[in-house]
Coordinates of C-alpha atoms in Angstrom, one line a residue:
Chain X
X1 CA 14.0 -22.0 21.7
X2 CA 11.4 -19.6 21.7
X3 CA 10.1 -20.8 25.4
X4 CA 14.2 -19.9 26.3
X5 CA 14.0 -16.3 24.6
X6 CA 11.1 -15.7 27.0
X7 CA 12.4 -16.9 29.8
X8 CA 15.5 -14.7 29.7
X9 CA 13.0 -12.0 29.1
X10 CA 10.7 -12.9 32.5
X11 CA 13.9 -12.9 34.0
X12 CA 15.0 -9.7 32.8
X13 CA 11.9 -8.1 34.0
X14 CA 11.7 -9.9 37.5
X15 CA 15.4 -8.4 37.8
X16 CA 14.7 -5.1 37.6
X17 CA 17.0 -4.4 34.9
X18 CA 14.2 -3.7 31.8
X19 CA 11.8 -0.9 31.8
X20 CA 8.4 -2.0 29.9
X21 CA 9.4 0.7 27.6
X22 CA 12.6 -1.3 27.0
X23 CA 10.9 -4.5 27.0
X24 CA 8.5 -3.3 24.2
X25 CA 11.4 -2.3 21.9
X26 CA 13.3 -6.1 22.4
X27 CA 9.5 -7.9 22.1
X28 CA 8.8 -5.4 18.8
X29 CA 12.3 -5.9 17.3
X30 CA 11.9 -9.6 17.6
X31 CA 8.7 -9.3 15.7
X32 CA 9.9 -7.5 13.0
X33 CA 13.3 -9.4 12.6
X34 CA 10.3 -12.6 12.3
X35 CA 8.3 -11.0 10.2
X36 CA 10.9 -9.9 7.9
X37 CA 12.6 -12.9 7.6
X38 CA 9.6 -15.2 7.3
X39 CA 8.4 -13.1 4.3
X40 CA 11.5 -13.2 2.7
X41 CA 11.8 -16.6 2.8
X42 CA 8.2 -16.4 1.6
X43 CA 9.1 -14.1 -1.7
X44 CA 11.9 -16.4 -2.4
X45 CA 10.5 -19.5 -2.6
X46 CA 7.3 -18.3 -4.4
X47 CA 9.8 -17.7 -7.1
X48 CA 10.6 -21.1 -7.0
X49 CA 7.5 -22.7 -6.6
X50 CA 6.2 -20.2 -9.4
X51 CA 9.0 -21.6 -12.1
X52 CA 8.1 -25.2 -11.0
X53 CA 4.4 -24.8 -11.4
X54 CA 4.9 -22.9 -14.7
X55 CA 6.7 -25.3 -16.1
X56 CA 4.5 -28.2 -15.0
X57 CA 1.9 -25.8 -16.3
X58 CA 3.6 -26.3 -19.5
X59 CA 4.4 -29.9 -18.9
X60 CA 7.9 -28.9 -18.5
X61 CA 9.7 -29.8 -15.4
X62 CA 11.5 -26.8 -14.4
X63 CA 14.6 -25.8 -11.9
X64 CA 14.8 -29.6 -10.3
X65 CA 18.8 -29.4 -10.1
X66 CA 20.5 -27.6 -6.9
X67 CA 19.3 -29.1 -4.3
X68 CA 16.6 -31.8 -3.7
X69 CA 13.6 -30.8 -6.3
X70 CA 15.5 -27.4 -6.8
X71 CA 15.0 -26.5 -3.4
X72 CA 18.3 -24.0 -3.5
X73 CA 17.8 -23.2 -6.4
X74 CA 16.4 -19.5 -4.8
X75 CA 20.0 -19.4 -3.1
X76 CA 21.6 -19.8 -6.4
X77 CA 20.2 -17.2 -7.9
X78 CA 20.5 -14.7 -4.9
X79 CA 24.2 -15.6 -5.1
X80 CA 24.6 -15.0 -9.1
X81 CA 22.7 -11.6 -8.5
X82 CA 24.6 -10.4 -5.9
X83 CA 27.5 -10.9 -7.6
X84 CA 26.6 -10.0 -10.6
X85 CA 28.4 -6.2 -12.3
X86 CA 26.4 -3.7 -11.1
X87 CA 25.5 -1.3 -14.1
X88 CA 24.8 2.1 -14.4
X89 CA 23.7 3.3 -17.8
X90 CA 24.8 6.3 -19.3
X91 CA 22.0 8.4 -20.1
X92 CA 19.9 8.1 -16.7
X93 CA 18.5 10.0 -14.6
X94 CA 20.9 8.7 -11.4
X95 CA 19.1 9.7 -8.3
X96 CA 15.8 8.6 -9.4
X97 CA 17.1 5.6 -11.3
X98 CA 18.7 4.2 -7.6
X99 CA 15.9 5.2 -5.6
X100 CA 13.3 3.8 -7.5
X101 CA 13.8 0.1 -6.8
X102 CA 13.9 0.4 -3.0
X103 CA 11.0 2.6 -3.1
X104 CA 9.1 -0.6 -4.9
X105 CA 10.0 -2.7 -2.0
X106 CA 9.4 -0.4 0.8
X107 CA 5.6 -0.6 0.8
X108 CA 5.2 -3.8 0.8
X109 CA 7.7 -4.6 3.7
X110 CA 5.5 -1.5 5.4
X111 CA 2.2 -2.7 5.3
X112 CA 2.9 -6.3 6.5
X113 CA 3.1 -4.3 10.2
X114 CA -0.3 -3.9 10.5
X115 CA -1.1 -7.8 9.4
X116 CA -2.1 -9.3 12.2
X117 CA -0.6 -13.0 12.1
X118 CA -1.6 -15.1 14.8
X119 CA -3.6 -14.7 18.1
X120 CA -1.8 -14.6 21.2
X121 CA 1.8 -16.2 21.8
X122 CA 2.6 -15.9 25.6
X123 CA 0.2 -13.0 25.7
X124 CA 1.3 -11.2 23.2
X125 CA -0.7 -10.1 20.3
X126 CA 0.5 -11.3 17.2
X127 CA 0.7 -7.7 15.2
X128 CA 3.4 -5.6 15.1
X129 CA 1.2 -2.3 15.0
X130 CA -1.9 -2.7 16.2
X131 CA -3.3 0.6 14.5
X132 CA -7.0 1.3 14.6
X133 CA -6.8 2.4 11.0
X134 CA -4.8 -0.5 9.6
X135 CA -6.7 -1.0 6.4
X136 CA -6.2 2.9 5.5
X137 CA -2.4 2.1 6.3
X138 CA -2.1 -0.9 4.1
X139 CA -3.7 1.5 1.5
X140 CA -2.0 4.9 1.7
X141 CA 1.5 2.8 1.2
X142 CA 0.0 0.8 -1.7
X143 CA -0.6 3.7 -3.0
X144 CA 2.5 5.2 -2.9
X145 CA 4.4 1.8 -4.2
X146 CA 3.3 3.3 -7.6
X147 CA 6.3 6.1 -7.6
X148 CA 8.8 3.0 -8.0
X149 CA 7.1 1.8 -11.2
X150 CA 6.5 5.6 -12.5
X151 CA 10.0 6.8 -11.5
X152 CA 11.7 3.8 -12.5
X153 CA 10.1 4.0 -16.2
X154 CA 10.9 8.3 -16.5
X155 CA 14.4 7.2 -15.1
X156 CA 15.4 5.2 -17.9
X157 CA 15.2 8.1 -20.0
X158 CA 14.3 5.3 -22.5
X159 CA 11.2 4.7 -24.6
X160 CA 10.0 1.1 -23.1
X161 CA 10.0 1.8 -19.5
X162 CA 8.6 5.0 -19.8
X163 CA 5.5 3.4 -22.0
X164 CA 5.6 0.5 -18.9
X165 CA 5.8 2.9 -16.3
X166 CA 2.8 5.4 -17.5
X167 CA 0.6 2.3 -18.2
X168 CA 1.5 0.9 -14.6
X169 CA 0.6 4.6 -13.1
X170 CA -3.1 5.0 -14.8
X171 CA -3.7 1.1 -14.2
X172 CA -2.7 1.3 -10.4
X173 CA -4.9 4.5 -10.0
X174 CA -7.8 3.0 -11.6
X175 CA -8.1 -0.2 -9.4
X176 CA -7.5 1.8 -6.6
X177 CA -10.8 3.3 -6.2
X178 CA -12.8 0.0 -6.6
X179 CA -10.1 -1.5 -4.0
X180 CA -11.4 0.9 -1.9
X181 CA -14.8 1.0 -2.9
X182 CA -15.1 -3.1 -2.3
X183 CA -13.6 -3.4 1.2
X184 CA -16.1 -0.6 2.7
X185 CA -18.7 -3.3 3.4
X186 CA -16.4 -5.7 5.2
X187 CA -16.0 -2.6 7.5
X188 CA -19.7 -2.0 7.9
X189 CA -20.3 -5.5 8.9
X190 CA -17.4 -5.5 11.4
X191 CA -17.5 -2.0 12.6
X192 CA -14.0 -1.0 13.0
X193 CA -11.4 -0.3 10.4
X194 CA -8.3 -2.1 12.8
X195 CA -7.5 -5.6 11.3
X196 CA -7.5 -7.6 14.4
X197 CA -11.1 -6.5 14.8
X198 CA -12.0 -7.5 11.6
X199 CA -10.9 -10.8 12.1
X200 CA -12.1 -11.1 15.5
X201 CA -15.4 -10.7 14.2
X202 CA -14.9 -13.9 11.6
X203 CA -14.7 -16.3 14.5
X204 CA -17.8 -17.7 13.7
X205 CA -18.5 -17.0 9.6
X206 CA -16.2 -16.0 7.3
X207 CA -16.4 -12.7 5.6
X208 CA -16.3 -14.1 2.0
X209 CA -19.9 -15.7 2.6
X210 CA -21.3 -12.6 4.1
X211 CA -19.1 -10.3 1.3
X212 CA -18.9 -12.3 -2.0
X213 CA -19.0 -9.7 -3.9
X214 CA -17.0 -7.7 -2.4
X215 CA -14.4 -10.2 -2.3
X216 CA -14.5 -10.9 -6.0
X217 CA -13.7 -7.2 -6.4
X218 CA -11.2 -7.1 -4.1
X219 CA -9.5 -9.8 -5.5
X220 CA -9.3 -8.3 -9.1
X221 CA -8.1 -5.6 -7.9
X222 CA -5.4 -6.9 -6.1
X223 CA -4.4 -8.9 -9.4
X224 CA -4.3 -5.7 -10.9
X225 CA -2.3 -4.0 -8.1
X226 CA 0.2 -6.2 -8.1
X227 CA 0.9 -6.4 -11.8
X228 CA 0.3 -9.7 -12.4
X229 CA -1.3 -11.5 -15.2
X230 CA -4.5 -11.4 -16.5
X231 CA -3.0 -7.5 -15.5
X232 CA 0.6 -7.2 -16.3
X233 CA 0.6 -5.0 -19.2
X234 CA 3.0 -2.6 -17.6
X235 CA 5.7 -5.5 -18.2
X236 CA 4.2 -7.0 -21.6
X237 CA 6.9 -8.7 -22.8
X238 CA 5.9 -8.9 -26.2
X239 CA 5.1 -5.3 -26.9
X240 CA 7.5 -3.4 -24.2
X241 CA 10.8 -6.1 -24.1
X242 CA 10.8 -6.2 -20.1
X243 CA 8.5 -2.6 -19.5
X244 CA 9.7 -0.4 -16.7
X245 CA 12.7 -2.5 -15.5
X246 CA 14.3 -3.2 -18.8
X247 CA 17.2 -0.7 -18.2
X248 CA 17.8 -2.7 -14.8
X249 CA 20.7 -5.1 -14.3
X250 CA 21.9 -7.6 -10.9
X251 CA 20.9 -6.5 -7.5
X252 CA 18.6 -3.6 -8.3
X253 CA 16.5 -5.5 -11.3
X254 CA 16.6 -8.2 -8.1
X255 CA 15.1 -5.8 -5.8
X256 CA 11.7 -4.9 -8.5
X257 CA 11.6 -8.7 -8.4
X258 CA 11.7 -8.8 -4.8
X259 CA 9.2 -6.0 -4.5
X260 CA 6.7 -7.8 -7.2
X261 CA 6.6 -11.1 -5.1
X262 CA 6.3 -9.0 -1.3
X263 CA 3.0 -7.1 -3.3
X264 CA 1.8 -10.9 -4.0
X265 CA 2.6 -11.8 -0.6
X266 CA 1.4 -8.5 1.1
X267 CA -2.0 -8.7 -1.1
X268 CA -2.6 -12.3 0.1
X269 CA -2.3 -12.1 3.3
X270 CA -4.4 -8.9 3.3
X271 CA -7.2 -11.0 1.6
X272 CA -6.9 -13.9 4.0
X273 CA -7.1 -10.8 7.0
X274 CA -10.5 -9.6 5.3
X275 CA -12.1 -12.3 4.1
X276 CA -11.1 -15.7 5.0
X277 CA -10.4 -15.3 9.2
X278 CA -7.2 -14.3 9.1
X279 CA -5.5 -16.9 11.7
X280 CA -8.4 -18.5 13.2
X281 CA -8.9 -22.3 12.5
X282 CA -12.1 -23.1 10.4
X283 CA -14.1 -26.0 12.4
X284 CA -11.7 -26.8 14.8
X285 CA -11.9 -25.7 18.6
X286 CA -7.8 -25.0 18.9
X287 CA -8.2 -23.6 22.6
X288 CA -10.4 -26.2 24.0
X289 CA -8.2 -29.0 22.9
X290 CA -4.3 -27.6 23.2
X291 CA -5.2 -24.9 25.8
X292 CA -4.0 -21.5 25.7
X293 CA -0.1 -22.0 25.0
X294 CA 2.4 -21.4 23.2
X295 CA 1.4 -24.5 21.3
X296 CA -2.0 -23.1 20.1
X297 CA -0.3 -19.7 19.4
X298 CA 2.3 -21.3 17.2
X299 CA -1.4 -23.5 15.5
X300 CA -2.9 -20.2 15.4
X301 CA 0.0 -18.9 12.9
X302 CA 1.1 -22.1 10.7
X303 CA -2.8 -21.7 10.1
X304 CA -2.5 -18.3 8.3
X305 CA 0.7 -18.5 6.8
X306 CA -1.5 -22.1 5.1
X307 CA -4.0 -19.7 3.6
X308 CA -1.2 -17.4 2.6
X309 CA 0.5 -20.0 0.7
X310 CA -3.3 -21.4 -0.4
X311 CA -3.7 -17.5 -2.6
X312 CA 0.1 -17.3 -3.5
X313 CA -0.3 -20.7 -5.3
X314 CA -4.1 -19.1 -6.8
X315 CA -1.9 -15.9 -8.1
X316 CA 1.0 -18.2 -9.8
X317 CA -1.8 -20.4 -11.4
X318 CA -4.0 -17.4 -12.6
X319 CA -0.3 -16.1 -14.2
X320 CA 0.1 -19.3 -16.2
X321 CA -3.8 -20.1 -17.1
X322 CA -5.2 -17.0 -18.6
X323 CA -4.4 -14.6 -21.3
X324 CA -3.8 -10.9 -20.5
X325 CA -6.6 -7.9 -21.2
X326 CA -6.2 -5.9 -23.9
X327 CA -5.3 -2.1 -22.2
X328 CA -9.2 -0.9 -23.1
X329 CA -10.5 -3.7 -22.2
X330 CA -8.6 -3.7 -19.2
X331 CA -10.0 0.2 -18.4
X332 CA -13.6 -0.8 -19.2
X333 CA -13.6 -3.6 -16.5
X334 CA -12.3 -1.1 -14.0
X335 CA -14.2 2.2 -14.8
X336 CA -17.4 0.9 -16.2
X337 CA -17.6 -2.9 -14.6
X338 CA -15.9 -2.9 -11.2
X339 CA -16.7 0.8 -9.8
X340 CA -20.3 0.3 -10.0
X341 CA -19.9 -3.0 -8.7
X342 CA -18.6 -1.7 -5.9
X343 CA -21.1 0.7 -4.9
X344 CA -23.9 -1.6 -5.1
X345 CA -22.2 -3.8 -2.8
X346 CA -22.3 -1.0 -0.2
X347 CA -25.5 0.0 -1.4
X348 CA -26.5 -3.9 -0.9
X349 CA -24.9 -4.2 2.3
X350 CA -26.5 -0.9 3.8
X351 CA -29.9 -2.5 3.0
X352 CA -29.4 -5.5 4.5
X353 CA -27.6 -3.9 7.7
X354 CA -31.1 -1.6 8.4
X355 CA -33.2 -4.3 7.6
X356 CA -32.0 -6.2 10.4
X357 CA -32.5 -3.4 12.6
Chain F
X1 CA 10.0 12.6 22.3
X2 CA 7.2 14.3 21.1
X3 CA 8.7 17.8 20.1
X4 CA 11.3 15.9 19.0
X5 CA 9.4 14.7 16.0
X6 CA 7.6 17.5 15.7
X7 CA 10.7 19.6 14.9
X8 CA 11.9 16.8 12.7
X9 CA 8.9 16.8 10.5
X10 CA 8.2 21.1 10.5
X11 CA 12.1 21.2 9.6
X12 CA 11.4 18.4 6.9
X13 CA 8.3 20.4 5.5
X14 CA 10.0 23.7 5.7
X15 CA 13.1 22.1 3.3
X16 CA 10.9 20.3 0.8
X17 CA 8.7 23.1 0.8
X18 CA 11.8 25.2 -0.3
X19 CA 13.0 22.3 -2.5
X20 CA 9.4 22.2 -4.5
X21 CA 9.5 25.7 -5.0
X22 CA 13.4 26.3 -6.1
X23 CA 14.6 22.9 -7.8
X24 CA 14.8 23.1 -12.0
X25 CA 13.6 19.9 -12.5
X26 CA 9.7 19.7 -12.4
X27 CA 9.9 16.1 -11.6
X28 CA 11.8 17.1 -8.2
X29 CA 9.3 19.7 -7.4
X30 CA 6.6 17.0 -7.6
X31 CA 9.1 14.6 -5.5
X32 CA 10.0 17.0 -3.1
X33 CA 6.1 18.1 -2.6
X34 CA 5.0 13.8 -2.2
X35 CA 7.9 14.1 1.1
X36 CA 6.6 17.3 2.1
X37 CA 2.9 15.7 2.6
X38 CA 4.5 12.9 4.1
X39 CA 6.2 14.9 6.7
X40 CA 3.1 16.7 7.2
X41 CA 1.0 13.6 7.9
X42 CA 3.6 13.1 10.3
X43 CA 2.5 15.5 12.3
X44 CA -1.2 15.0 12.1
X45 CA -0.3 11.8 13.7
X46 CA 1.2 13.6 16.0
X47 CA -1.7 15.3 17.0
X48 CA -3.6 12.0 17.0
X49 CA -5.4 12.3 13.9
X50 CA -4.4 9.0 12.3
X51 CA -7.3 8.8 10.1
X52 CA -6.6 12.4 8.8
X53 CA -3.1 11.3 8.5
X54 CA -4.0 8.2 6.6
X55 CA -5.9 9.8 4.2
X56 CA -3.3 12.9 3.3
X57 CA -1.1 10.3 2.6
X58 CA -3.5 8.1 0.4
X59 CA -5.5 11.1 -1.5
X60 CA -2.9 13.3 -2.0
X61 CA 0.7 11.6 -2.1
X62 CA -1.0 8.2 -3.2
X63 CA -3.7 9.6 -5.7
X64 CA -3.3 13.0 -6.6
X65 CA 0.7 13.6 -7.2
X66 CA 0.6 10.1 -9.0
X67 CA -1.2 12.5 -11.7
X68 CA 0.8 15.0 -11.1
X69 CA 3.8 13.2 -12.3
X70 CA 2.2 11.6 -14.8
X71 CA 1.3 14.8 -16.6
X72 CA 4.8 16.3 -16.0
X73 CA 6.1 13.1 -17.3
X74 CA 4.4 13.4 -20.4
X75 CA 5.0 17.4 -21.4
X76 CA 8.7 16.9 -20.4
X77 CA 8.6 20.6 -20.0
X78 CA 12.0 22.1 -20.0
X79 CA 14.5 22.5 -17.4
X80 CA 16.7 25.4 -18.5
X81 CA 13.6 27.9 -18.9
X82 CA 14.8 31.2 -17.9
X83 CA 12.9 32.3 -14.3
X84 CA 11.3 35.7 -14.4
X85 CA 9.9 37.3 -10.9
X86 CA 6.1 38.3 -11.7
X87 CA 6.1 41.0 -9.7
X88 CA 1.8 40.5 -9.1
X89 CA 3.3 36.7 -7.3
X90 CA 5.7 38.5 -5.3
X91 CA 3.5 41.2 -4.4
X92 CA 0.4 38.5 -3.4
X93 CA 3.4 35.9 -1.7
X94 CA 4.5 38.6 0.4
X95 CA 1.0 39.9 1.7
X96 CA -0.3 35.8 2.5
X97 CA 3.2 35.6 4.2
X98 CA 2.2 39.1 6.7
X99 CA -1.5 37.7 7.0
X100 CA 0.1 33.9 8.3
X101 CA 2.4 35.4 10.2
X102 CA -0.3 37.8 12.1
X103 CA -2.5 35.1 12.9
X104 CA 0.6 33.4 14.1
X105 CA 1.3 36.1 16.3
X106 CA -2.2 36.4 17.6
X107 CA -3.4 33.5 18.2
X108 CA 0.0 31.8 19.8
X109 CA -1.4 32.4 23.1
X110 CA -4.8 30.6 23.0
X111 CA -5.8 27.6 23.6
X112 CA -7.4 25.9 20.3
X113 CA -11.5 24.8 20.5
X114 CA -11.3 20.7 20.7
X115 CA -13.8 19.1 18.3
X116 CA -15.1 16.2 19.3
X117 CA -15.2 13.5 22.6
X118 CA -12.2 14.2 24.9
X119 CA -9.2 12.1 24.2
X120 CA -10.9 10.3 21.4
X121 CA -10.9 13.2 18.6
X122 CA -8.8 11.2 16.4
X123 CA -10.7 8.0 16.1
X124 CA -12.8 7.1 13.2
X125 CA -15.8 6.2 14.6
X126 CA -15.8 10.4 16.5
X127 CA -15.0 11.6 13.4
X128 CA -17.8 10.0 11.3
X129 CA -20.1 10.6 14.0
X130 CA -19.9 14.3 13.9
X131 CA -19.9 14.2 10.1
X132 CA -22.6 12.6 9.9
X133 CA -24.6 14.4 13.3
X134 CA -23.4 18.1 13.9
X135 CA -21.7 18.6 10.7
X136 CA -24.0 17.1 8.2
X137 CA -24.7 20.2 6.3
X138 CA -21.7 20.9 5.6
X139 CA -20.2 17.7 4.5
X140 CA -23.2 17.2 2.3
X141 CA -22.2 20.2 0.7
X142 CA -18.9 19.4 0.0
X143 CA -20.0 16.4 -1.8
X144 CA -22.0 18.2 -3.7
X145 CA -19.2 20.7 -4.6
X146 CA -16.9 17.1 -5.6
X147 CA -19.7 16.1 -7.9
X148 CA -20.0 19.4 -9.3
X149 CA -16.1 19.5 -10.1
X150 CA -16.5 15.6 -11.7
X151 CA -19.3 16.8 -13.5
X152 CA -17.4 19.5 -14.7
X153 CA -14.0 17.6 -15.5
X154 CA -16.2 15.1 -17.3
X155 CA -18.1 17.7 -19.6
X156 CA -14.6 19.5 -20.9
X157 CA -12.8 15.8 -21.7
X158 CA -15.6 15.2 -23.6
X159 CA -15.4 18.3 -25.7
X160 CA -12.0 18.1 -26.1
X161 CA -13.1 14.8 -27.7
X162 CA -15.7 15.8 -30.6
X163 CA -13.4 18.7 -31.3
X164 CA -10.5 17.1 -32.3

């Protein structure tokens, strides 16, 4: 099908009737519409596969009835959410209290642009922005998905989310700086801040071996970036019922959800990008032994979206294995732990780098 | 195309700016001020300075505002307090609004210096090259200046501390 699609599009071109402007627009659309979907697809079944491992966590044996080992289940509960009453309380603040769950999601679905997903299929890169600041992309909108929380808890006008939502605003700002702070030696080594650079330069050694401590930063930060356990204190159920999206109901309480499970997904693939080759194939020569085709193209991409799923099942099993921090305790790793962590690794890294001059 | 978006995002900015300015609610003013830097990084990408772009966006909507809020958030300062026109802000607003609009004036016709290589001023690596060749002085100095202001921010938090 996808050989057909560009077919009609050589055709199109050969005819005369597309101008490359045009043909950039269809080819960029198609990407998104991909993208898009796939990660959807992605953020609903993690859902699934995150009450199913939970449970057999727990030696439970969770959702196992719609469909063959609950595979619908995800369409189920899309349908009873959708149709669900949609409920505006009383005493909130209206504008905010709408806006606030898109604004969760929009980040996420944002950043994924600059990801760059596969190599070349029928000599097109695999990106749908090919920026040459991409990691400062993915990080300005991260930055910004904070609002959601922050307006979602003042929103409320109710004492819960707001505790949630202040929490989530001085956790999110703390582990940004050593976010930052860890990824600077990954672009010292590479020498370029654009993504597909970065992963060029892991053809032959991935960046976790050269960067592990950077890595081990990174990824602790992106635990607590994303709100999940060990991390999740701005939705501790015991203390603050559901935190900043207790007020919400149906479609708009589904759309936090959403949002929580694109972070996971947008902070997984950014770590396989960084630090684990992004698409290329560990070991194995793809392009001496299928050629340059479609084929290896489509090798290149069920290879990364493997390593996504590989994190995606480490965040779920982190969730259900370890405790959560206590909030100082949580402040201490990231002031007083993490930070200066961070800048020895780029002190670390600088050494090394002039020493091989 | 280009002017386009650049009248977009100056209309956007002018209307925000407005909006920060004239809305009740403190929590729109900070709202309205997050857009306004949005719009404006807009148009540093415009003039192809991503990585300026990039980090407005990520310092001061991503970073900055965040505490912004946060403190608004928490004081819940009223929203039916009475305006009163100082007549000192009105005075100073008035004479920044004849400087701007001189220099406007005067400068419209001429050409802006470019900094750095030709076609590339946007790019990282030119940028961090002439911070770091030509304009090492006075980055250093700013730095110093930052650690003089953490130093300071540090040394009041703590008094507030013993104090109370």
């Amino acid at each position: 099908m996808v050989n057909h699609a560009a077919d009609i599009v050589v055709h199109w071109v050969q005819a005369g009737m597309a101008t490359p402007w045009l043909v950039w627009l269809v080819i960029t659309l198609m990407k998104c519409g991909a993208v898009v979907g796939v990660m959807m697809g992605m953020v609903a079944y993690t859902v699934l596969a995150e009450r199913r491992f939970c449970a057999f966590i727990q030696d439970r044996l969770g959702p196992n009835r719609v469909g063959p080992f609950g595979l619908l289940q995800p369409v189920a509960d899309g349908m009873k959410l959708f149709l669900k009453e949609n409920v505006l309380p009383g005493h909130v603040n209206k504008v905010y209290y709408v806006l606030a769950p898109a604004i969760t999601l929009f980040p996420a679905l944002a950043t994924i642009a600059v990801i760059p997903f596969g190599n070349r299929l029928g000599g097109e890169k695999m990106v749908i922005a090919d920026l040459n600041v991409g990691i400062l992309w993915v990080f300005s909108l991260a930055a910004l998905g904070v609002y959601g929380i922050v307006l979602a808890g003042w929103a409320s006008n109710s004492k819960y989310p707001f505790i949630g939502g202040v929490r989530s605003a001085a956790q999110l700002i703390s582990y940004e700086l050593a976010m930052g702070l860890s990824v600077i030696g990954v672009f010292m080594l590479a020498g370029s801040l654009n993504l597909g650079q970065v992963v060029e330069y892991q053809s032959h050694c991935w960046l976790v071996l050269k960067q592990p401590l950077g890595f081990l930063i990174f990824m602790v930060a992106m635990f607590a970036e994303t709100n999940r356990t060990p991390f999740d204190l701005p939705e501790g159920e015991q203390e603050l019922a559901a935190g900043y999206n207790t007020e919400y109901g149906s479609m708009k309480f589904a759309l936090f959800f959403m949002g929580e499970y694109a972070n996971m997904v947008v902070a997984s693939a950014v770590m396989v990008t960084l630090f684990f080759g992004g698409w290329q194939v560990p070991f194995i020569p793809v392009e001496q032994w299928l050629g340059c085709s479609w084929l290896s193209g489509m090798v290149y991409i069920g290879c990364f979206l493997a390593k996504l799923a590989a994190f995606l099942f480490l965040f779920i099993w982190v969730r259900w294995t370890l405790p959560r921090f206590r909030y100082d305790q949580l402040m201490n790793l990231g002031w007083k732990v993490l930070l200066p962590l961070g800048l020895l690794n780029i002190l670390l890294t600088a050494l090394v780098l002039a020493g091989q001059r | 195309m280009t002017a386009a978006l650049f009248y977009i995002m100056g209309l956007a900015m002018l209307g925000f700016g407005v909006a920060v300015i004239t809305s009740r609610n403190p929590v729109n003013s900070a709202m309205s001020l997050v857009l306004l830097l949005a719009a404006m990084s807009g148009l540093f990408v415009l003039l192809g300075a991503f990585f300026l772009a990039a980090v407005q966006v990520l310092v001061y909507a991503g970073a900055i505002m965040v505490v912004f809020l946060f403190v608004i958030m928490f004081l819940g300062p009223d929203e039916g307090v009475r305006r009163r026109l100082h007549w000192f802000g009105a005075i100073n607003g008035l004479l920044v609004v004849v400087a701007l609009l001189y220099a406007f004036f005067t400068l419209a016709g001429k050409q802006p210096p470019m900094i750095g290589a030709e076609g590339r001023a946007g790019t990282v690596e030119s940028l961090g090259r002439l911070l770091f060749s030509k304009y090492l002085l006075p980055f250093e100095v700013a730095s110093v200046l930052l650690l003089v202001a953490i130093v300071g921010a540090v040394v009041l938090a703590r008094k507030d501390a013993r104090s109370s």
